[in-house]
mmCIF file of C-alpha atoms and ligand atoms in Angstrom:
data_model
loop_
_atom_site.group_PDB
_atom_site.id
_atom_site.type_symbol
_atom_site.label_atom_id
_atom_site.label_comp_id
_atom_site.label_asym_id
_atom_site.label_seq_id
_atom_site.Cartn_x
_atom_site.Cartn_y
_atom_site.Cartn_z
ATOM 1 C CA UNK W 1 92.779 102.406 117.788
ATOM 2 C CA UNK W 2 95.827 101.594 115.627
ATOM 3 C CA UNK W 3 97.145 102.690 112.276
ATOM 4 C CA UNK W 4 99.648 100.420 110.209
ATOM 5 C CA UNK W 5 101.973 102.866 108.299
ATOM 6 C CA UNK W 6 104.688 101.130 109.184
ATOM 7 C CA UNK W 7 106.394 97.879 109.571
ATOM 8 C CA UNK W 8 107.987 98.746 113.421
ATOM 9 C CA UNK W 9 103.900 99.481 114.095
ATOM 10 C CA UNK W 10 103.304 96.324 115.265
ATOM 11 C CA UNK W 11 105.068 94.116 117.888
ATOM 12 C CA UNK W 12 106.989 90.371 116.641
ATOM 13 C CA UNK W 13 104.509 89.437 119.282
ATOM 14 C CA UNK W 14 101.307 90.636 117.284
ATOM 15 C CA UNK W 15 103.512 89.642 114.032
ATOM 16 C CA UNK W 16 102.696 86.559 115.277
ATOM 17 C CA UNK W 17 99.116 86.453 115.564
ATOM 18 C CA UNK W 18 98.603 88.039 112.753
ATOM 19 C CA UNK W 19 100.118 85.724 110.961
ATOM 20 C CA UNK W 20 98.714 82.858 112.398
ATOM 21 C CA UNK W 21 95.505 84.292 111.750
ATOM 22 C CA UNK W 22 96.497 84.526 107.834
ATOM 23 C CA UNK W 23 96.962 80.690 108.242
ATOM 24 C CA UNK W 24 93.740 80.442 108.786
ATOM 25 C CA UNK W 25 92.177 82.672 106.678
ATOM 26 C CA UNK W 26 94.128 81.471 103.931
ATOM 27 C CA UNK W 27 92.471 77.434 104.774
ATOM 28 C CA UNK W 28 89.223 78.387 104.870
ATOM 29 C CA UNK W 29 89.672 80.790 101.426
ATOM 30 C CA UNK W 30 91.098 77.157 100.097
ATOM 31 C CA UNK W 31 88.016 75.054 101.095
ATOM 32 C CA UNK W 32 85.680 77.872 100.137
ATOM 33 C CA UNK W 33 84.489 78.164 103.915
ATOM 34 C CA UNK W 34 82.384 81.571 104.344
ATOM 35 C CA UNK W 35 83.791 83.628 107.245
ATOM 36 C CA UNK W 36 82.152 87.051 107.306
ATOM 37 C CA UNK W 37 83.278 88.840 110.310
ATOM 38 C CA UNK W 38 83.498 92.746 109.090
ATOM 39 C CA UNK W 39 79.859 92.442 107.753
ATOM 40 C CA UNK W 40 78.301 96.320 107.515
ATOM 41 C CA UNK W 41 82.194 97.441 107.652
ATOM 42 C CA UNK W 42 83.614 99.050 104.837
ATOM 43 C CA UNK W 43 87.305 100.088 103.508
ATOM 44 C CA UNK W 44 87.892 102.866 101.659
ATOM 45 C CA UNK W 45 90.834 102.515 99.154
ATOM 46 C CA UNK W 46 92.920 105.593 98.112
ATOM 47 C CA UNK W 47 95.111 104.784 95.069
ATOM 48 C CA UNK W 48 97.389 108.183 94.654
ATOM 49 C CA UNK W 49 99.785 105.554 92.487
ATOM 50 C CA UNK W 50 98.901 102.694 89.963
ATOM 51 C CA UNK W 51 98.324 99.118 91.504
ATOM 52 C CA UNK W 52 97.010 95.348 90.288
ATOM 53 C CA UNK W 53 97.909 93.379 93.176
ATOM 54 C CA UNK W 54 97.335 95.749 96.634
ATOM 55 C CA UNK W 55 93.964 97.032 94.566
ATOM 56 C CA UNK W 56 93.079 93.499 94.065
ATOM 57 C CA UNK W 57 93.882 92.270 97.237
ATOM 58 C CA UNK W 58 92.275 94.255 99.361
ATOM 59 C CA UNK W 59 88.860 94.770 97.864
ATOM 60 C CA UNK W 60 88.381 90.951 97.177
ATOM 61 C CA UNK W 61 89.764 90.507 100.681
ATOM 62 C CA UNK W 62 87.449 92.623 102.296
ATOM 63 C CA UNK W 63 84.128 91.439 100.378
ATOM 64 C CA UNK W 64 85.390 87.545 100.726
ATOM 65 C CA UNK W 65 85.494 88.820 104.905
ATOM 66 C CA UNK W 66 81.801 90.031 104.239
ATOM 67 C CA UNK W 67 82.545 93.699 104.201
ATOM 68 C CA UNK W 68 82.697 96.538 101.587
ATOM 69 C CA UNK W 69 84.662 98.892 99.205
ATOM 70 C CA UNK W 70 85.103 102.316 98.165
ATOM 71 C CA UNK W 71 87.914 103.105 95.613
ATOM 72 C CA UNK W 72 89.438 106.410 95.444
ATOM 73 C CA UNK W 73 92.044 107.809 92.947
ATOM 74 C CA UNK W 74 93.824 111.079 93.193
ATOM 75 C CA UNK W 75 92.275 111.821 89.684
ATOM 76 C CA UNK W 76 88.598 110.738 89.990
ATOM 77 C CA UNK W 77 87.818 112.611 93.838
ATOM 78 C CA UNK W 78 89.054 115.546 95.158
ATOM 79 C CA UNK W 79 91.872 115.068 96.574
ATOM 80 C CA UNK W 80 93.556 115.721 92.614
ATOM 81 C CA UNK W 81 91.977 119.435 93.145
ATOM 82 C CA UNK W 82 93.776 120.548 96.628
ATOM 83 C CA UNK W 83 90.913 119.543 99.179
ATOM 84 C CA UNK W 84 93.451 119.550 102.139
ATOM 85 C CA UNK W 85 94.525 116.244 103.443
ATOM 86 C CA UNK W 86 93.314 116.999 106.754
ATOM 87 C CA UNK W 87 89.505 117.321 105.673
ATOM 88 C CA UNK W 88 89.452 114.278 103.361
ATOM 89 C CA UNK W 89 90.554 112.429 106.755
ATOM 90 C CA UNK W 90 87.985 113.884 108.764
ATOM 91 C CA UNK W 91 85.253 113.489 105.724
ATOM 92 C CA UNK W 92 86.006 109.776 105.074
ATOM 93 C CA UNK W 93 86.780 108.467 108.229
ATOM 94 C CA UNK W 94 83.489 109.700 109.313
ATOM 95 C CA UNK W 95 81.553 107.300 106.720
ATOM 96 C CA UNK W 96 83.614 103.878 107.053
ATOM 97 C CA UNK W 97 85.915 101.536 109.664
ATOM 98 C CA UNK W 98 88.693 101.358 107.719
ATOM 99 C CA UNK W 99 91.034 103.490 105.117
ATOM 100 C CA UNK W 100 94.146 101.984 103.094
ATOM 101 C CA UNK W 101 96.241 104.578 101.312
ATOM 102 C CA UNK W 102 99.012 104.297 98.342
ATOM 103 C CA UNK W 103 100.789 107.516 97.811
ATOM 104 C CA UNK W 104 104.073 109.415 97.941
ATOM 105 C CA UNK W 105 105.297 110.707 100.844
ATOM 106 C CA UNK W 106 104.764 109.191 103.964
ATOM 107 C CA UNK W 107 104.196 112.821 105.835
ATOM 108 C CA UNK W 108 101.148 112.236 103.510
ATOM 109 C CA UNK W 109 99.776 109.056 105.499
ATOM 110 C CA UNK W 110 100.463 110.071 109.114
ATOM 111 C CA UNK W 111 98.729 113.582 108.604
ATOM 112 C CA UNK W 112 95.947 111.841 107.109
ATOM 113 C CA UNK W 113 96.300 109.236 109.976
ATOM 114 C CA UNK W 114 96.194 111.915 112.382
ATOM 115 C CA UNK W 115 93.141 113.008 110.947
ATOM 116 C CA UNK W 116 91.282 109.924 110.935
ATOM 117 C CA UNK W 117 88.849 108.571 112.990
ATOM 118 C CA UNK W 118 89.566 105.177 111.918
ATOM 119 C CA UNK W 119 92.774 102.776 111.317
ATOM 120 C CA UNK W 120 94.971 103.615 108.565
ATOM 121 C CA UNK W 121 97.078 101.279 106.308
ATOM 122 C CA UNK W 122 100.161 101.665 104.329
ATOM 123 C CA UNK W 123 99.093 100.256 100.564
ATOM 124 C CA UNK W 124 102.668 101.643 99.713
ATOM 125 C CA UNK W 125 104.573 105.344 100.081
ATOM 126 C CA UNK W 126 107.560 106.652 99.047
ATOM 127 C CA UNK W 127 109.715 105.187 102.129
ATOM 128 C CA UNK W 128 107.616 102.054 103.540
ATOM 129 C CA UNK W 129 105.511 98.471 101.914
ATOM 130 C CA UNK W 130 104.545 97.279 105.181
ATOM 131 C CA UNK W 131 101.883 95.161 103.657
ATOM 132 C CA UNK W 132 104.216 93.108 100.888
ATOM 133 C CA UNK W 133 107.067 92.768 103.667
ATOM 134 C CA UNK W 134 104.081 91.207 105.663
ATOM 135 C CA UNK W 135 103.115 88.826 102.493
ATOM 136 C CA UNK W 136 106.681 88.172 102.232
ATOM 137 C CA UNK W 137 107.988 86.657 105.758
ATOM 138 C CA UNK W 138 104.409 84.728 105.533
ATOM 139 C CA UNK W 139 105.515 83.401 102.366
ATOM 140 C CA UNK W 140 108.345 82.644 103.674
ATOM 141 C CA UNK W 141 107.361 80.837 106.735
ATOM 142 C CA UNK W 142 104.932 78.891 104.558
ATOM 143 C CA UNK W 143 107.789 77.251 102.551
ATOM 144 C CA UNK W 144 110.717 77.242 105.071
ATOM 145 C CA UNK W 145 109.605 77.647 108.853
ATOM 146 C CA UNK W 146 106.147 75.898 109.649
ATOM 147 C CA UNK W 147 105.716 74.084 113.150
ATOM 148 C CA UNK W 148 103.915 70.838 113.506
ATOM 149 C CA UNK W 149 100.530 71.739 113.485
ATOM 150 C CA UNK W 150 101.365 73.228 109.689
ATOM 151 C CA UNK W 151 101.383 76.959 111.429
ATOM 152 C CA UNK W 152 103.748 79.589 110.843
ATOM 153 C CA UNK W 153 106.613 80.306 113.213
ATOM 154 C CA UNK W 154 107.715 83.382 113.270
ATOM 155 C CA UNK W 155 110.835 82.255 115.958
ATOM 156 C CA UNK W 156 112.517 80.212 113.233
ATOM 157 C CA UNK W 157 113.203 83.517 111.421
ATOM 158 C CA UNK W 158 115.990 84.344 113.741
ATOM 159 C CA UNK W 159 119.904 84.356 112.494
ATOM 160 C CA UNK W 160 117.788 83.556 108.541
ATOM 161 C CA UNK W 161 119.887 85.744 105.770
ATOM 162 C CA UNK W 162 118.142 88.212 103.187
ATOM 163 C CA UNK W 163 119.919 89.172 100.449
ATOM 164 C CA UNK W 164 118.606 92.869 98.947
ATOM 165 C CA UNK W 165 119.866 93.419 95.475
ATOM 166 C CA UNK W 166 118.713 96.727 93.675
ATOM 167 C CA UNK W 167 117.642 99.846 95.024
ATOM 168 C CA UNK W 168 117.309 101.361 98.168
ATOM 169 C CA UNK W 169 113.904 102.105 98.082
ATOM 170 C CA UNK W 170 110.502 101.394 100.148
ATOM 171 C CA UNK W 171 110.876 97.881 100.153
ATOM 172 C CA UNK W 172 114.495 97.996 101.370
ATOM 173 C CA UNK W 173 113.978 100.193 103.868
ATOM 174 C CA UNK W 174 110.420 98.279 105.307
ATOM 175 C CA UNK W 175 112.656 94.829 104.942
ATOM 176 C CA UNK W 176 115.581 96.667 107.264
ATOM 177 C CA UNK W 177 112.788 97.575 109.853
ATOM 178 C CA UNK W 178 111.617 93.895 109.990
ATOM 179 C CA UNK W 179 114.904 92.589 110.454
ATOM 180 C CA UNK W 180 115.481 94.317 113.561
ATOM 181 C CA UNK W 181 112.256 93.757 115.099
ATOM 182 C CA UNK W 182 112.181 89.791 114.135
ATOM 183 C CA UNK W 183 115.751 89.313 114.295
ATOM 184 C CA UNK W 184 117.207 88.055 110.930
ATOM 185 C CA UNK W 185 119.806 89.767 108.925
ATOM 186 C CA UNK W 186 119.478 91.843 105.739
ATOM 187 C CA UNK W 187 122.693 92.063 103.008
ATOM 188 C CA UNK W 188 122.381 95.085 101.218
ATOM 189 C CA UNK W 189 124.006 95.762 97.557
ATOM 190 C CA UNK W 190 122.831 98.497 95.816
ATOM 191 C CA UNK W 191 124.832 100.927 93.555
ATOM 192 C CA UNK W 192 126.428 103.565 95.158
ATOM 193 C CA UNK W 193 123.965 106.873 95.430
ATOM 194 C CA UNK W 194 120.589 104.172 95.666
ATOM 195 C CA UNK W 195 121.506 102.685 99.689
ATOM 196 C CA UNK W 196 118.758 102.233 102.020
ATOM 197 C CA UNK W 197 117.515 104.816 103.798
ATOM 198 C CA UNK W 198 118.469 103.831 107.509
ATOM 199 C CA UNK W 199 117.645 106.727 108.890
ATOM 200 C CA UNK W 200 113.965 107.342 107.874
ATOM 201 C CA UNK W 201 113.864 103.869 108.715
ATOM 202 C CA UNK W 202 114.980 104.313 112.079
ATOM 203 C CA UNK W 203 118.079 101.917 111.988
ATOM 204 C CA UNK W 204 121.072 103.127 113.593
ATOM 205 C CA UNK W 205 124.324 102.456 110.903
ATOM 206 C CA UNK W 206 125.886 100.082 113.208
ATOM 207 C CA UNK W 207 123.014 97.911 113.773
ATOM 208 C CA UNK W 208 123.519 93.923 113.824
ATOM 209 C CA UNK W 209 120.089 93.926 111.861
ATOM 210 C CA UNK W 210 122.018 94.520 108.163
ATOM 211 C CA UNK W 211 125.659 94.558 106.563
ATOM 212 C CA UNK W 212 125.843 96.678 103.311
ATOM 213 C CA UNK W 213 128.060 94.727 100.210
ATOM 214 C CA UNK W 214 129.463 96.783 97.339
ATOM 215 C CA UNK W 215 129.234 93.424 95.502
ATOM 216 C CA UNK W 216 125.492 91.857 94.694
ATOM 217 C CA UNK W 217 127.393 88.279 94.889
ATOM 218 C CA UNK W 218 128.929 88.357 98.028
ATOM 219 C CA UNK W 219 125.574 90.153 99.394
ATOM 220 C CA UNK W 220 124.445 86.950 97.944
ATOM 221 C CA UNK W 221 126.631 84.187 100.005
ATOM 222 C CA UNK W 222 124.578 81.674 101.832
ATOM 223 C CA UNK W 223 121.517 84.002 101.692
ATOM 224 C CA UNK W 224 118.182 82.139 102.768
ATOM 225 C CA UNK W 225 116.468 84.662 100.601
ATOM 226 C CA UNK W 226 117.671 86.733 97.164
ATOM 227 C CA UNK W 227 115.117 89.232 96.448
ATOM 228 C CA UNK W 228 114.958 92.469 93.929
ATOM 229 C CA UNK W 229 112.543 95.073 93.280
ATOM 230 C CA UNK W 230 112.256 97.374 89.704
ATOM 231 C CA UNK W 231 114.982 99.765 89.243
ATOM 232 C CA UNK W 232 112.645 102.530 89.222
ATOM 233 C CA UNK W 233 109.694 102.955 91.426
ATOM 234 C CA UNK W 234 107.095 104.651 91.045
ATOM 235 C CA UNK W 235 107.108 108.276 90.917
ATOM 236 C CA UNK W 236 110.788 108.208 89.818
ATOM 237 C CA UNK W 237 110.309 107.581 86.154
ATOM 238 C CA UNK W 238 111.938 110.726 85.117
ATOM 239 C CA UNK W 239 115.219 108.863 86.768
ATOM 240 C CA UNK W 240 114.456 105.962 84.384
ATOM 241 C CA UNK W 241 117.513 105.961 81.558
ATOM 242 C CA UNK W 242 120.153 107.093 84.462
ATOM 243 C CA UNK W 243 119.096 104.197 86.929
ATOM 244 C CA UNK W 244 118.797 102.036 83.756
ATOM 245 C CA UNK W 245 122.864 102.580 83.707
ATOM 246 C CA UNK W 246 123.224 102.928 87.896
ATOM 247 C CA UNK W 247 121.703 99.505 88.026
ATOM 248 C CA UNK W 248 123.124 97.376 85.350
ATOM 249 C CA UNK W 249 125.132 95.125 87.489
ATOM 250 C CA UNK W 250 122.137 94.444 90.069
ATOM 251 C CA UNK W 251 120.196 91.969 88.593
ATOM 252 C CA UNK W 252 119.367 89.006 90.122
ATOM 253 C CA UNK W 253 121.412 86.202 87.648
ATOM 254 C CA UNK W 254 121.690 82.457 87.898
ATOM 255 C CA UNK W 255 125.033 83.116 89.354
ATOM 256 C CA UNK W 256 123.576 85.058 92.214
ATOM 257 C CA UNK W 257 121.083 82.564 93.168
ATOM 258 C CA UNK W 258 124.185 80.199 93.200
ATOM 259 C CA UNK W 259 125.931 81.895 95.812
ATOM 260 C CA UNK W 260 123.271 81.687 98.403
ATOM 261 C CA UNK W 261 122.066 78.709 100.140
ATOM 262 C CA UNK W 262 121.152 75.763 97.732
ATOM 263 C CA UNK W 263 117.208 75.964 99.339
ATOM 264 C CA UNK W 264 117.393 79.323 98.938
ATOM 265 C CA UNK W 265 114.041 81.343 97.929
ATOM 266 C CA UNK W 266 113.495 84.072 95.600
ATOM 267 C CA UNK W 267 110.779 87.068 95.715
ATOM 268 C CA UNK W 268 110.135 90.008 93.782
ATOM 269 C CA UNK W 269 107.069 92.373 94.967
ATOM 270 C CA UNK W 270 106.071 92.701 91.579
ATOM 271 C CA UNK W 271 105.494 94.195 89.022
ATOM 272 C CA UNK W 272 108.488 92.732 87.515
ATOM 273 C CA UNK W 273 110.934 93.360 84.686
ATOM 274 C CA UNK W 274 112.457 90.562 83.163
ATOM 275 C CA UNK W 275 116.262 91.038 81.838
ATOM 276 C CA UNK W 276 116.086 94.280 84.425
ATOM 277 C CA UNK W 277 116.127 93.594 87.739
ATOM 278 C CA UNK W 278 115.801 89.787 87.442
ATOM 279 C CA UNK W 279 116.665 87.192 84.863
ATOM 280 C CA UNK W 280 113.719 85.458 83.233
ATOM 281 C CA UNK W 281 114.963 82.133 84.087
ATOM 282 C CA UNK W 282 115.256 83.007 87.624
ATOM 283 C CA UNK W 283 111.983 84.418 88.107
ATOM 284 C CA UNK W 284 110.348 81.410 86.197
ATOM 285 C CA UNK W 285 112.719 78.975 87.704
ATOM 286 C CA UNK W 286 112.107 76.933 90.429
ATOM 287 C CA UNK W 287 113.887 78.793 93.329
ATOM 288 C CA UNK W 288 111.003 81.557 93.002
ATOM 289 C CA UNK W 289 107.636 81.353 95.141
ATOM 290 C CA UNK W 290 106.549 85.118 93.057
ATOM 291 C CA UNK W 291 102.771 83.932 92.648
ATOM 292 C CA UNK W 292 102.821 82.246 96.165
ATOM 293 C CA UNK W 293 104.068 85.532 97.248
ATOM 294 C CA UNK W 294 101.804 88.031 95.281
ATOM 295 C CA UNK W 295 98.811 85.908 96.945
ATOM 296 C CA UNK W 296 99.619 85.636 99.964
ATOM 297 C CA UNK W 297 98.970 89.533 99.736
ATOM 298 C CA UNK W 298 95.450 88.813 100.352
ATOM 299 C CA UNK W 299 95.628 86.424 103.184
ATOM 300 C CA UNK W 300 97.705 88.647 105.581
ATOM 301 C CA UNK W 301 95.800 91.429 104.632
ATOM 302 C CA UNK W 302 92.536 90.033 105.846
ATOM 303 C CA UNK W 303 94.259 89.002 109.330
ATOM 304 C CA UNK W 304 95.154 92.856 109.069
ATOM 305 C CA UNK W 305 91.762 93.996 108.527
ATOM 306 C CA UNK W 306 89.947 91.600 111.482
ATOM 307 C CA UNK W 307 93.093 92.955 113.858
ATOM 308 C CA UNK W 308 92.853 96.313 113.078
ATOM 309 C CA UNK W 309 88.901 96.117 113.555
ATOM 310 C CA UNK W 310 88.289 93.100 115.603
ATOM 311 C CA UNK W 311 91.861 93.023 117.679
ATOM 312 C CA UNK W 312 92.609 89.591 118.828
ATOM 313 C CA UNK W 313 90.385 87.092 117.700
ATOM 314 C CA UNK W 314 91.242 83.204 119.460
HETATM 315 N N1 LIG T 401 103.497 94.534 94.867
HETATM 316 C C1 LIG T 401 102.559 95.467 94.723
HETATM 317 O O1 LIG T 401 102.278 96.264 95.640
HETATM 318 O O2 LIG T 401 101.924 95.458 93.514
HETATM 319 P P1 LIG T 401 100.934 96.545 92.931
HETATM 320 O O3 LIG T 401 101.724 97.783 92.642
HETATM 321 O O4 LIG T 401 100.377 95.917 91.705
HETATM 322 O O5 LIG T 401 99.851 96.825 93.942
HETATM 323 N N1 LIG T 402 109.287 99.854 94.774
HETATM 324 C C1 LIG T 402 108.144 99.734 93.893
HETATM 325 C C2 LIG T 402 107.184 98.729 94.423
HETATM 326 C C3 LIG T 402 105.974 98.499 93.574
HETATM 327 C C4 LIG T 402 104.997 97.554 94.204
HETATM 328 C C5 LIG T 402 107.483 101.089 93.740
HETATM 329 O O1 LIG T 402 107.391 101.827 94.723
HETATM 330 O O2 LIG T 402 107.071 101.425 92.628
#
């Protein structure tokens, strides 16, 4: 059995077929083509956090792969009145295949994961966003890095440039741990006191895998990829008027995009805040792939469902 709770989980090799499964997926979504493989299996969602697209994702995901959904909150079970972690793992891995989990600290997932009978995945913590990084590099491939049968190729990745603006946070550090695993290059800018969090990532400072840039334009330069995130996640609101100051300077301008590579893409996770983080006319513009991105959610998610359940299907 495997649990996905973080991005260096998996293997670039299993990277691979997961995302050529997506491919798939994704086509038959497109020509409404029923594939029902996880009949009589069910997920059970647990939403410690707010969410639109991982809630939406995965529970039309799993009924469009035939299965089923139960959706838990923090507020509305109990795990809001200090039933320890331990048990709920125990209780609700008992009664379905599958468990996805959005919360705070990752300690939080792996002792639940070491509880569980069945796979656990990372809908978002504190530290990691295995899933969007996933959506991400599949977007990516989709516009940039297909082979001639139309499929995904996850080699073509190699020696690409990312360009982080913003803050340190989960999606920085899950976009540093898929660098070094599938061997393209991260610039980091973020304001001094926000940097990525190597460590908990597991990347060793001098790793070839990312270069940190005091200077969001020169982190910027010939970048195959700008993407930002909101100044403050979630769970860090009471940080919000500080960080609105920390930040000021990392937004993702016109200017910016013109320092990287003229085919250069830009993503945001989302939810986004216009004049923040991003410029409007950036986000709208034509550089962006945002809603390619935000659907794509689904699509690698299902190929993560049928792997974690079914392993390798041909
Ligand atoms: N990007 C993302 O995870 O969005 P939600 O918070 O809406 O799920
Ligand atoms: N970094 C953001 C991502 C939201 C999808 C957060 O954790 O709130």
């Amino acid at each position: 059995m495997k649990h996905y709770l973080q991005f260096k989980d998996f293997s670039a090799e299993e990277y691979a077929q997961v995302f050529a499964r997506a491919a798939i997926i994704k086509r038959k979504f497109k020509a409404y083509e029923k594939y029902h493989p996880l009949v009589d299996r069910t997920l059970a969602m647990i939403f410690e956090k707010a969410s639109t697209r991982t809630r939406v994702s995965f529970e039309a995901g799993m009924y469009q792969l035939g299965g089923s959904v139960v959706h838990l909150t923090t507020g509305d079970s109990q795990l809001g009145r200090a039933e320890p972690l331990e048990d709920s793992a125990r209780v609700i891995s008992r009664m379905v295949d599958l468990v996805m989990i959005r919360t705070f600290e990752q300690t939080k997932i792996e002792t639940f994961a070491a509880h569980s009978r069945v796979p656990v995945i990372n809908g978002l913590t504190n530290e990691f966003h295995p899933c969007q990084i996933m959506a991400d590099l599949f977007t990516y491939l989709e516009h940039r890095c297909l082979d001639d049968e139309g499929m995904p190729d996850l080699n073509r990745l190699r020696g690409k440039v990312v360009a982080w603006v913003g803050d340190g946070n989960n999606m920085a550090n899950t976009w540093l741990q898929a660098a070094e695993l599938l061997g393209f290059t991260v610039h980091v800018s973020t304001p001094s006191g926000y940097e990525a969090q190597t460590k908990i990532a597991g990347i060793s400072a001098d790793s070839g895998c990312w270069r940190s840039f005091s200077d969001p334009l020169q982190a910027c330069r010939d970048a195959d990829l700008v993407t930002t995130d909101v100044w403050t996640s979630m769970g860090f609101e009471a940080e919000n008027e500080v960080r609105r100051k920390a930040f000021a300077d990392w937004r993702v301008t016109r200017q910016l995009m013109q320092a990287a590579r003229p085919d250069a893409l830009f993503m945001h996770c989302l939810p986004a805040h216009r004049g923040e983080e991003v410029e409007a006319e950036v986000i709208d513009g034509p550089q962006s792939v945002v809603w390619d991105e935000a659907e794509n959610r689904m699509h690698v998610q299902k190929a993560l469902m049928e792997y974690l359940l079914l392993g390798r299907v041909a």
